[in-house]
Amino acid sequence: MQTARKKILLIQPENGKIKRFRRSQFNNFVQITMPYLAGFIDETRYHITLVDEYNQRIPFNRAFDLVAITVNTPNAHHCYNIADRFRRSGAKVVLGGPHVTLLPGEAAAHGDTIVIGEAEETWPRFLEDFHAGAELPVYRSEAIPHLRNLPAPRWDLLKRNPLMKGAVFATRGCPYHCAYCNLKQIYHDRFRTRPIDEVVREVSLLKSRFFVFWDDNFFADKAHALELMDRMKPLGKRWAAQVTLSDCNDDRLLKQARQAGCLYLFVGLESFSGAALQGVNKGFNRVGSYKDIIGKLHRHGIMIQAGIVFGFDEDTQETFGHTLRACEELGVDGVTVSLLTPLPLTPVHTGMKADGRLLSTDWSLYNGKTDVVYAPRNMSPEQLYEGYLDFRRRFYSLPSFIRRMRVSKTHLLYNFIINLGYRLALRRWR
């Protein structure tokens, strides 16, 4: 006699504050975690419902045997509320993701099971155990997953905004140890690559022509990146990826990227202060090399989306204007601007906690976009936040765009559309 399929709900959460911020943005990418985890699920045993809270409401009125939620730090309390509500209705809840890995004791109070660390081995084991009624309270990633023979994400289960682009990952990890980054705490500390055949096939199956590599450092293994990009050329896709500035000093990489359809690269410049970069273990970014390398990107027909962070201990109120002038002089095409955020267990968080500088333990404020959660060294929290907002407004103004494009001269129409989108987003957000 065949056992009835268990009903599983996968939730990609989005609290109200971050949802409002993302909805104001023009250029959003779909989140890959839950479609990816859905690919591991045996549909002869489970009936899958996948909800991305960015576009959908959570179906609290429906009955599920199991609810799985991925938890990042700014969504933590929101996720706990969701979990508690489903548990009261009789569903079992499994929690995983970055915040659960960072603070498993906190998360365990809100889930029947927690999954700590990378999930390629623990998630399938949990699904087997749950189906047999023998699940454990904790699953921890002990061995380093090899990232071979992975299932394709189940994009077919996801209701998507037509403006959102697809996502693929080709590598995992980063060889660097930046003090504000929590990669070393949430992943095994070893950089790994996926088999190129598998990545190419996954890219070829994307319905959208545009997608992003959801890698932390796409160029970290240059041989892998070169072969992958060579194999992608016939696909006719347009894409973006995150890389480090020093790797962009390689003409062979940039030429191959452009020929494979790369439109822009996200590069974490973070700051134009060498002292600030040294202070957070990012001294491998050489401010003196910014002009030459950004010029090289433009000569290869690739735009730069620069990551900029405000709030380092060396920052002052003059930092905002200095950063804007530098971006305009270098022809930076776009910026993703963030407030320094002391994420749990990072060296920055440990240091600020020891110094008594943390202003809140409300994780919903730890999103890097809407709130300052610590006392800066050289200005007030209010001055930091207003300076951050003013920089975004001035960077995406028409005069600044014109000044930057006179230098960049790269994909002018696409550049204008993206800059206009960010400009309109600022108005909606304010």
Short mmCIF file of C-alpha atoms in Angstrom, two decimals:
data_model
loop_
_atom_site.label_atom_id
_atom_site.label_comp_id
_atom_site.label_asym_id
_atom_site.label_seq_id
_atom_site.Cartn_x
_atom_site.Cartn_y
_atom_site.Cartn_z
CA MET A 1 0.00 0.00 0.00
CA GLN A 2 1.48 3.33 -1.08
CA THR A 3 2.02 5.89 1.67
CA ALA A 4 0.37 9.27 1.10
CA ARG A 5 2.77 12.03 0.16
CA LYS A 6 3.68 14.41 2.95
CA LYS A 7 2.98 18.08 2.34
CA ILE A 8 6.06 20.30 2.59
CA LEU A 9 6.09 24.10 2.45
CA LEU A 10 9.38 25.85 1.58
CA ILE A 11 9.51 29.52 2.55
CA GLN A 12 11.89 32.15 1.22
CA PRO A 13 11.10 34.83 3.85
CA GLU A 14 11.11 38.61 3.50
CA ASN A 15 10.20 40.83 6.43
CA GLY A 16 8.13 43.94 5.79
CA LYS A 17 10.98 46.44 6.05
CA ILE A 18 13.26 44.66 3.58
CA LYS A 19 10.36 43.87 1.26
CA ARG A 20 9.52 47.58 1.01
CA PHE A 21 13.18 48.39 0.33
CA ARG A 22 13.55 45.68 -2.36
CA ARG A 23 10.26 46.59 -4.01
CA SER A 24 11.53 50.12 -4.46
CA GLN A 25 14.53 48.74 -6.35
CA PHE A 26 14.53 48.33 -10.12
CA ASN A 27 17.18 45.65 -10.42
CA ASN A 28 16.38 42.60 -8.27
CA PHE A 29 17.57 39.03 -8.62
CA VAL A 30 15.61 36.01 -7.56
CA GLN A 31 16.83 34.18 -4.44
CA ILE A 32 18.21 30.74 -5.23
CA THR A 33 18.17 28.94 -1.87
CA MET A 34 14.69 27.43 -1.74
CA PRO A 35 14.36 26.53 -5.45
CA TYR A 36 17.74 24.83 -5.06
CA LEU A 37 16.74 22.88 -1.94
CA ALA A 38 13.48 21.90 -3.64
CA GLY A 39 15.57 20.12 -6.26
CA PHE A 40 16.65 17.58 -3.63
CA ILE A 41 13.08 16.59 -2.71
CA ASP A 42 11.63 13.29 -3.93
CA GLU A 43 8.16 14.15 -5.24
CA THR A 44 6.99 10.57 -4.86
CA ARG A 45 7.26 11.19 -1.11
CA TYR A 46 6.51 14.90 -0.78
CA HIS A 47 4.07 17.35 -2.32
CA ILE A 48 6.02 20.62 -2.57
CA THR A 49 4.72 24.17 -2.15
CA LEU A 50 7.32 26.93 -2.56
CA VAL A 51 6.61 30.50 -1.46
CA ASP A 52 8.82 33.55 -1.98
CA GLU A 53 7.45 36.19 0.36
CA TYR A 54 8.73 38.92 -1.95
CA ASN A 55 5.83 38.10 -4.30
CA GLN A 56 3.49 35.86 -2.34
CA ARG A 57 1.63 35.55 0.91
CA ILE A 58 2.41 32.69 3.27
CA PRO A 59 -0.54 30.22 3.28
CA PHE A 60 -1.11 30.01 7.01
CA ASN A 61 -4.63 28.71 6.38
CA ARG A 62 -3.37 25.50 4.72
CA ALA A 63 -2.24 22.33 6.48
CA PHE A 64 1.34 21.11 6.02
CA ASP A 65 3.24 18.23 7.54
CA LEU A 66 6.55 20.08 7.31
CA VAL A 67 7.53 23.75 6.94
CA ALA A 68 11.13 24.59 5.97
CA ILE A 69 12.42 28.15 6.37
CA THR A 70 15.81 29.60 5.42
CA VAL A 71 16.86 32.24 7.94
CA ASN A 72 19.23 35.15 7.40
CA THR A 73 20.02 37.61 10.16
CA PRO A 74 17.67 40.53 9.33
CA ASN A 75 14.80 38.07 8.80
CA ALA A 76 15.47 36.04 11.96
CA HIS A 77 12.66 37.27 14.24
CA HIS A 78 10.24 37.35 11.30
CA CYS A 79 11.11 33.71 10.58
CA TYR A 80 10.70 32.75 14.22
CA ASN A 81 7.19 34.26 14.23
CA ILE A 82 6.30 32.28 11.11
CA ALA A 83 7.73 29.10 12.62
CA ASP A 84 5.89 29.54 15.92
CA ARG A 85 2.61 30.09 14.10
CA PHE A 86 2.94 26.93 12.02
CA ARG A 87 4.02 24.86 15.02
CA ARG A 88 0.89 25.97 16.90
CA SER A 89 -1.18 24.68 13.96
CA GLY A 90 0.47 21.25 14.24
CA ALA A 91 3.12 21.39 11.52
CA LYS A 92 6.73 20.40 12.14
CA VAL A 93 9.26 23.16 11.35
CA VAL A 94 12.85 22.84 10.15
CA LEU A 95 15.08 25.94 10.17
CA GLY A 96 18.36 26.43 8.33
CA GLY A 97 20.38 29.14 6.66
CA PRO A 98 23.09 31.61 7.71
CA HIS A 99 21.57 32.86 10.97
CA VAL A 100 20.77 29.36 12.19
CA THR A 101 24.38 28.38 11.53
CA LEU A 102 25.64 31.45 13.39
CA LEU A 103 23.29 31.20 16.39
CA PRO A 104 21.88 27.65 16.53
CA GLY A 105 20.89 27.91 20.19
CA GLU A 106 18.66 30.89 19.48
CA ALA A 107 17.04 29.25 16.45
CA ALA A 108 16.46 25.90 18.17
CA ALA A 109 13.79 27.47 20.39
CA HIS A 110 11.61 28.03 17.32
CA GLY A 111 12.08 24.87 15.26
CA ASP A 112 11.59 21.16 15.73
CA THR A 113 14.81 20.63 13.77
CA ILE A 114 17.69 22.92 12.84
CA VAL A 115 20.16 22.39 10.01
CA ILE A 116 23.59 23.91 10.69
CA GLY A 117 26.00 24.74 7.88
CA GLU A 118 25.97 23.68 4.24
CA ALA A 119 22.99 21.51 3.35
CA GLU A 120 23.99 19.29 0.40
CA GLU A 121 24.40 16.24 2.66
CA THR A 122 22.32 17.10 5.72
CA TRP A 123 19.14 18.23 3.92
CA PRO A 124 18.60 14.94 1.97
CA ARG A 125 19.38 12.96 5.15
CA PHE A 126 16.82 14.98 7.10
CA LEU A 127 14.18 14.44 4.40
CA GLU A 128 14.74 10.67 4.56
CA ASP A 129 14.53 10.69 8.36
CA PHE A 130 11.43 12.87 8.45
CA HIS A 131 9.61 10.64 5.96
CA ALA A 132 10.43 7.67 8.21
CA GLY A 133 9.29 9.57 11.32
CA ALA A 134 12.81 9.46 12.79
CA GLU A 135 14.13 12.98 12.32
CA LEU A 136 16.74 14.38 14.71
CA PRO A 137 16.65 17.79 16.42
CA VAL A 138 19.99 18.88 14.91
CA TYR A 139 21.75 18.17 11.61
CA ARG A 140 25.24 19.61 11.30
CA SER A 141 27.45 19.73 8.20
CA GLU A 142 30.62 17.92 9.21
CA ALA A 143 32.18 16.90 5.88
CA ILE A 144 32.87 19.47 3.16
CA PRO A 145 30.28 18.99 0.35
CA HIS A 146 31.91 18.30 -3.01
CA LEU A 147 29.27 20.18 -5.12
CA ARG A 148 29.04 17.47 -7.80
CA ASN A 149 25.86 16.00 -9.31
CA LEU A 150 23.69 18.69 -7.78
CA PRO A 151 20.03 18.98 -8.77
CA ALA A 152 18.82 21.90 -10.84
CA PRO A 153 16.82 24.52 -8.91
CA ARG A 154 13.06 24.08 -9.21
CA TRP A 155 12.25 27.42 -10.79
CA ASP A 156 8.98 25.92 -12.02
CA LEU A 157 7.66 25.95 -8.44
CA LEU A 158 8.29 29.65 -7.98
CA LYS A 159 5.94 32.50 -8.76
CA ARG A 160 8.30 35.12 -10.13
CA ASN A 161 8.20 38.81 -10.90
CA PRO A 162 8.92 39.10 -14.66
CA LEU A 163 11.52 41.81 -13.96
CA MET A 164 13.58 39.51 -11.76
CA LYS A 165 16.58 37.76 -13.31
CA GLY A 166 17.67 34.16 -12.89
CA ALA A 167 20.51 32.89 -10.72
CA VAL A 168 23.17 30.15 -10.86
CA PHE A 169 26.17 29.37 -8.70
CA ALA A 170 29.43 27.96 -10.09
CA THR A 171 31.67 28.19 -7.01
CA ARG A 172 31.35 28.49 -3.26
CA GLY A 173 33.42 30.38 -0.75
CA CYS A 174 36.10 33.03 -0.87
CA PRO A 175 39.83 32.85 -0.06
CA TYR A 176 39.81 36.17 1.83
CA HIS A 177 38.95 36.96 5.46
CA CYS A 178 37.25 40.39 5.52
CA ALA A 179 36.35 41.31 9.10
CA TYR A 180 32.74 42.33 8.37
CA CYS A 181 31.90 39.25 6.26
CA ASN A 182 30.36 36.09 7.73
CA LEU A 183 31.25 33.64 4.95
CA LYS A 184 33.91 31.98 7.11
CA GLN A 185 31.34 31.38 9.82
CA ILE A 186 28.58 29.95 7.59
CA TYR A 187 30.59 27.88 5.07
CA HIS A 188 33.41 25.38 5.40
CA ASP A 189 36.62 27.36 4.96
CA ARG A 190 37.58 25.91 1.59
CA PHE A 191 36.93 27.39 -1.83
CA ARG A 192 35.24 24.91 -4.19
CA THR A 193 34.05 24.77 -7.80
CA ARG A 194 31.20 22.92 -9.49
CA PRO A 195 31.75 20.73 -12.57
CA ILE A 196 31.62 22.96 -15.62
CA ASP A 197 29.28 20.64 -17.55
CA GLU A 198 26.70 20.91 -14.79
CA VAL A 199 26.91 24.70 -14.61
CA VAL A 200 26.65 25.14 -18.37
CA ARG A 201 23.61 22.88 -18.52
CA GLU A 202 21.93 24.82 -15.71
CA VAL A 203 22.60 28.13 -17.46
CA SER A 204 21.22 26.76 -20.73
CA LEU A 205 17.96 25.80 -19.00
CA LEU A 206 17.28 29.31 -17.66
CA LYS A 207 14.30 30.86 -19.40
CA SER A 208 15.56 34.38 -18.88
CA ARG A 209 18.30 35.73 -21.13
CA PHE A 210 19.69 37.65 -18.15
CA PHE A 211 21.02 35.99 -15.01
CA VAL A 212 23.50 36.44 -12.19
CA PHE A 213 26.17 34.13 -10.84
CA TRP A 214 25.33 33.93 -7.14
CA ASP A 215 29.01 33.30 -6.29
CA ASP A 216 30.97 35.16 -3.65
CA ASN A 217 34.09 35.32 -5.83
CA PHE A 218 33.51 34.12 -9.40
CA PHE A 219 37.11 34.69 -10.59
CA ALA A 220 38.81 33.09 -7.54
CA ASP A 221 39.73 29.98 -9.58
CA LYS A 222 40.85 31.57 -12.83
CA ALA A 223 41.25 28.32 -14.79
CA HIS A 224 37.72 27.26 -13.86
CA ALA A 225 36.29 30.68 -14.73
CA LEU A 226 38.08 30.79 -18.11
CA GLU A 227 36.86 27.36 -19.17
CA LEU A 228 33.33 28.00 -17.96
CA MET A 229 33.08 31.32 -19.80
CA ASP A 230 34.46 29.76 -22.97
CA ARG A 231 31.77 27.07 -22.79
CA MET A 232 29.06 29.69 -22.24
CA LYS A 233 29.74 31.68 -25.40
CA PRO A 234 27.29 29.77 -27.65
CA LEU A 235 24.42 30.21 -25.17
CA GLY A 236 23.88 33.89 -25.93
CA LYS A 237 23.13 34.82 -22.32
CA ARG A 238 23.81 38.14 -20.59
CA TRP A 239 25.06 37.95 -17.04
CA ALA A 240 26.77 39.51 -14.03
CA ALA A 241 28.99 38.13 -11.29
CA GLN A 242 30.75 39.19 -8.10
CA VAL A 243 34.55 39.34 -8.21
CA THR A 244 37.45 41.01 -6.43
CA LEU A 245 39.14 44.06 -7.89
CA SER A 246 42.59 42.47 -8.15
CA ASP A 247 41.26 39.70 -10.41
CA CYS A 248 39.90 42.34 -12.78
CA ASN A 249 43.50 43.25 -13.61
CA ASP A 250 43.62 40.18 -15.86
CA ASP A 251 42.95 41.03 -19.53
CA ARG A 252 42.42 37.40 -20.45
CA LEU A 253 39.65 37.01 -17.87
CA LEU A 254 37.94 40.23 -18.92
CA LYS A 255 38.12 39.43 -22.63
CA GLN A 256 36.65 35.99 -22.05
CA ALA A 257 33.95 37.43 -19.80
CA ARG A 258 32.87 39.98 -22.39
CA GLN A 259 32.78 37.39 -25.17
CA ALA A 260 30.69 35.11 -22.96
CA GLY A 261 28.07 37.83 -22.42
CA CYS A 262 29.15 39.58 -19.22
CA LEU A 263 27.39 42.94 -18.87
CA TYR A 264 28.77 44.04 -15.53
CA LEU A 265 30.78 42.84 -12.58
CA PHE A 266 30.01 43.56 -8.96
CA VAL A 267 33.27 44.59 -7.31
CA GLY A 268 33.56 45.27 -3.59
CA LEU A 269 35.58 48.49 -3.58
CA GLU A 270 34.06 49.19 -0.12
CA SER A 271 36.08 52.35 0.52
CA PHE A 272 38.50 54.86 -0.98
CA SER A 273 40.45 54.91 2.30
CA GLY A 274 43.42 52.58 2.50
CA ALA A 275 43.36 52.81 6.29
CA ALA A 276 39.70 51.77 6.41
CA LEU A 277 40.41 48.78 4.16
CA GLN A 278 43.35 47.70 6.30
CA GLY A 279 41.18 48.00 9.39
CA VAL A 280 38.76 45.31 8.12
CA ASN A 281 41.36 42.95 6.59
CA LYS A 282 40.70 44.11 3.03
CA GLY A 283 44.12 45.57 2.37
CA PHE A 284 44.34 43.51 -0.84
CA ASN A 285 42.18 46.29 -2.33
CA ARG A 286 44.74 48.91 -3.40
CA VAL A 287 43.08 52.31 -3.72
CA GLY A 288 45.90 53.45 -6.00
CA SER A 289 44.97 50.74 -8.51
CA TYR A 290 41.26 51.61 -8.74
CA LYS A 291 41.63 53.95 -11.72
CA ASP A 292 43.70 51.60 -13.88
CA ILE A 293 41.57 48.53 -13.21
CA ILE A 294 38.20 50.26 -13.64
CA GLY A 295 39.53 51.73 -16.89
CA LYS A 296 40.48 48.23 -17.98
CA LEU A 297 36.96 46.98 -17.28
CA HIS A 298 35.51 49.73 -19.41
CA ARG A 299 37.93 49.10 -22.26
CA HIS A 300 36.66 45.52 -22.32
CA GLY A 301 33.07 46.75 -22.49
CA ILE A 302 32.15 45.68 -18.95
CA MET A 303 30.36 47.93 -16.49
CA ILE A 304 31.33 48.02 -12.82
CA GLN A 305 28.75 47.88 -10.04
CA ALA A 306 30.81 48.94 -7.05
CA GLY A 307 30.07 47.81 -3.53
CA ILE A 308 30.49 50.80 -1.21
CA VAL A 309 30.25 50.58 2.59
CA PHE A 310 29.93 53.58 4.90
CA GLY A 311 30.61 53.51 8.61
CA PHE A 312 34.16 52.22 8.96
CA ASP A 313 35.99 53.54 11.99
CA GLU A 314 38.11 55.76 9.76
CA ASP A 315 35.08 57.36 8.05
CA THR A 316 34.13 60.96 8.78
CA GLN A 317 31.41 63.25 7.43
CA GLU A 318 33.83 64.22 4.66
CA THR A 319 33.93 60.59 3.46
CA PHE A 320 30.59 60.83 1.62
CA GLY A 321 31.61 63.74 -0.61
CA HIS A 322 35.07 62.30 -1.19
CA THR A 323 33.59 58.96 -2.25
CA LEU A 324 31.15 60.62 -4.65
CA ARG A 325 33.89 62.66 -6.32
CA ALA A 326 36.09 59.58 -6.64
CA CYS A 327 33.27 57.54 -8.21
CA GLU A 328 32.58 60.29 -10.73
CA GLU A 329 36.25 60.71 -11.62
CA LEU A 330 36.60 56.95 -12.19
CA GLY A 331 33.37 56.57 -14.14
CA VAL A 332 31.83 54.04 -11.75
CA ASP A 333 28.70 52.87 -13.53
CA GLY A 334 26.61 51.92 -10.51
CA VAL A 335 26.91 51.41 -6.78
CA THR A 336 25.39 49.10 -4.22
CA VAL A 337 25.69 51.17 -1.07
CA SER A 338 25.50 49.65 2.40
CA LEU A 339 25.87 50.67 6.01
CA LEU A 340 28.54 48.73 7.88
CA THR A 341 26.66 45.99 9.72
CA PRO A 342 28.22 43.96 12.56
CA LEU A 343 26.78 40.56 11.67
CA PRO A 344 26.90 37.95 14.48
CA LEU A 345 30.24 36.22 15.13
CA THR A 346 32.19 38.36 12.66
CA PRO A 347 35.30 40.12 13.98
CA VAL A 348 33.54 43.47 13.56
CA HIS A 349 30.63 42.32 15.73
CA THR A 350 32.94 40.81 18.35
CA GLY A 351 34.97 44.02 18.59
CA MET A 352 31.98 46.35 18.78
CA LYS A 353 30.27 44.20 21.39
CA ALA A 354 33.41 44.21 23.53
CA ASP A 355 33.61 48.00 23.21
CA GLY A 356 29.93 48.49 24.12
CA ARG A 357 29.19 50.11 20.76
CA LEU A 358 26.18 48.01 19.69
CA LEU A 359 22.97 50.04 19.85
CA SER A 360 20.48 47.23 19.25
CA THR A 361 20.11 43.47 19.29
CA ASP A 362 17.00 43.60 17.09
CA TRP A 363 18.17 41.49 14.14
CA SER A 364 15.59 43.05 11.80
CA LEU A 365 17.70 46.22 11.87
CA TYR A 366 20.86 44.34 10.78
CA ASN A 367 20.14 44.60 7.05
CA GLY A 368 22.78 47.14 6.01
CA LYS A 369 20.25 49.40 4.29
CA THR A 370 17.70 50.94 6.62
CA ASP A 371 19.30 51.33 10.06
CA VAL A 372 22.56 52.04 11.88
CA VAL A 373 22.94 49.53 14.73
CA TYR A 374 26.18 50.70 16.33
CA ALA A 375 27.93 53.87 17.46
CA PRO A 376 30.34 55.09 14.72
CA ARG A 377 33.73 56.49 15.77
CA ASN A 378 33.68 59.89 14.09
CA MET A 379 30.02 60.84 13.70
CA SER A 380 26.63 60.14 15.18
CA PRO A 381 24.43 57.29 13.92
CA GLU A 382 22.07 59.91 12.50
CA GLN A 383 24.88 61.63 10.60
CA LEU A 384 26.02 58.30 9.18
CA TYR A 385 22.53 57.40 7.99
CA GLU A 386 21.83 60.81 6.48
CA GLY A 387 25.22 60.85 4.76
CA TYR A 388 24.55 57.41 3.31
CA LEU A 389 21.13 58.51 1.98
CA ASP A 390 22.55 61.75 0.59
CA PHE A 391 25.33 59.88 -1.22
CA ARG A 392 22.80 57.58 -2.89
CA ARG A 393 20.64 60.53 -3.92
CA ARG A 394 23.56 62.50 -5.35
CA PHE A 395 25.20 59.51 -7.07
CA TYR A 396 22.01 58.68 -8.96
CA SER A 397 21.27 62.27 -9.93
CA LEU A 398 21.35 63.21 -13.62
CA PRO A 399 24.42 65.50 -13.29
CA SER A 400 26.40 62.71 -11.60
CA PHE A 401 25.29 60.21 -14.22
CA ILE A 402 26.50 62.49 -17.01
CA ARG A 403 29.86 63.03 -15.30
CA ARG A 404 30.31 59.29 -14.81
CA MET A 405 29.29 58.34 -18.35
CA ARG A 406 31.75 60.79 -19.85
CA VAL A 407 34.41 58.57 -18.34
CA SER A 408 32.77 55.14 -18.63
CA LYS A 409 31.27 55.29 -22.14
CA THR A 410 30.08 51.71 -21.56
CA HIS A 411 26.62 50.34 -22.51
CA LEU A 412 25.17 53.84 -22.31
CA LEU A 413 21.51 52.88 -22.88
CA TYR A 414 21.57 50.00 -20.43
CA ASN A 415 23.51 52.16 -17.98
CA PHE A 416 20.90 54.91 -18.24
CA ILE A 417 18.02 52.50 -17.64
CA ILE A 418 19.65 51.00 -14.55
CA ASN A 419 20.64 54.39 -13.12
CA LEU A 420 17.14 55.73 -13.76
CA GLY A 421 15.67 52.71 -12.00
CA TYR A 422 17.78 53.35 -8.92
CA ARG A 423 16.85 57.03 -9.02
CA LEU A 424 13.14 56.23 -9.08
CA ALA A 425 13.67 53.66 -6.34
CA LEU A 426 15.17 56.33 -4.08
CA ARG A 427 12.12 58.49 -4.55
CA ARG A 428 9.80 55.61 -3.73
CA TRP A 429 11.84 54.63 -0.68
CA ARG A 430 11.98 58.15 0.75
#
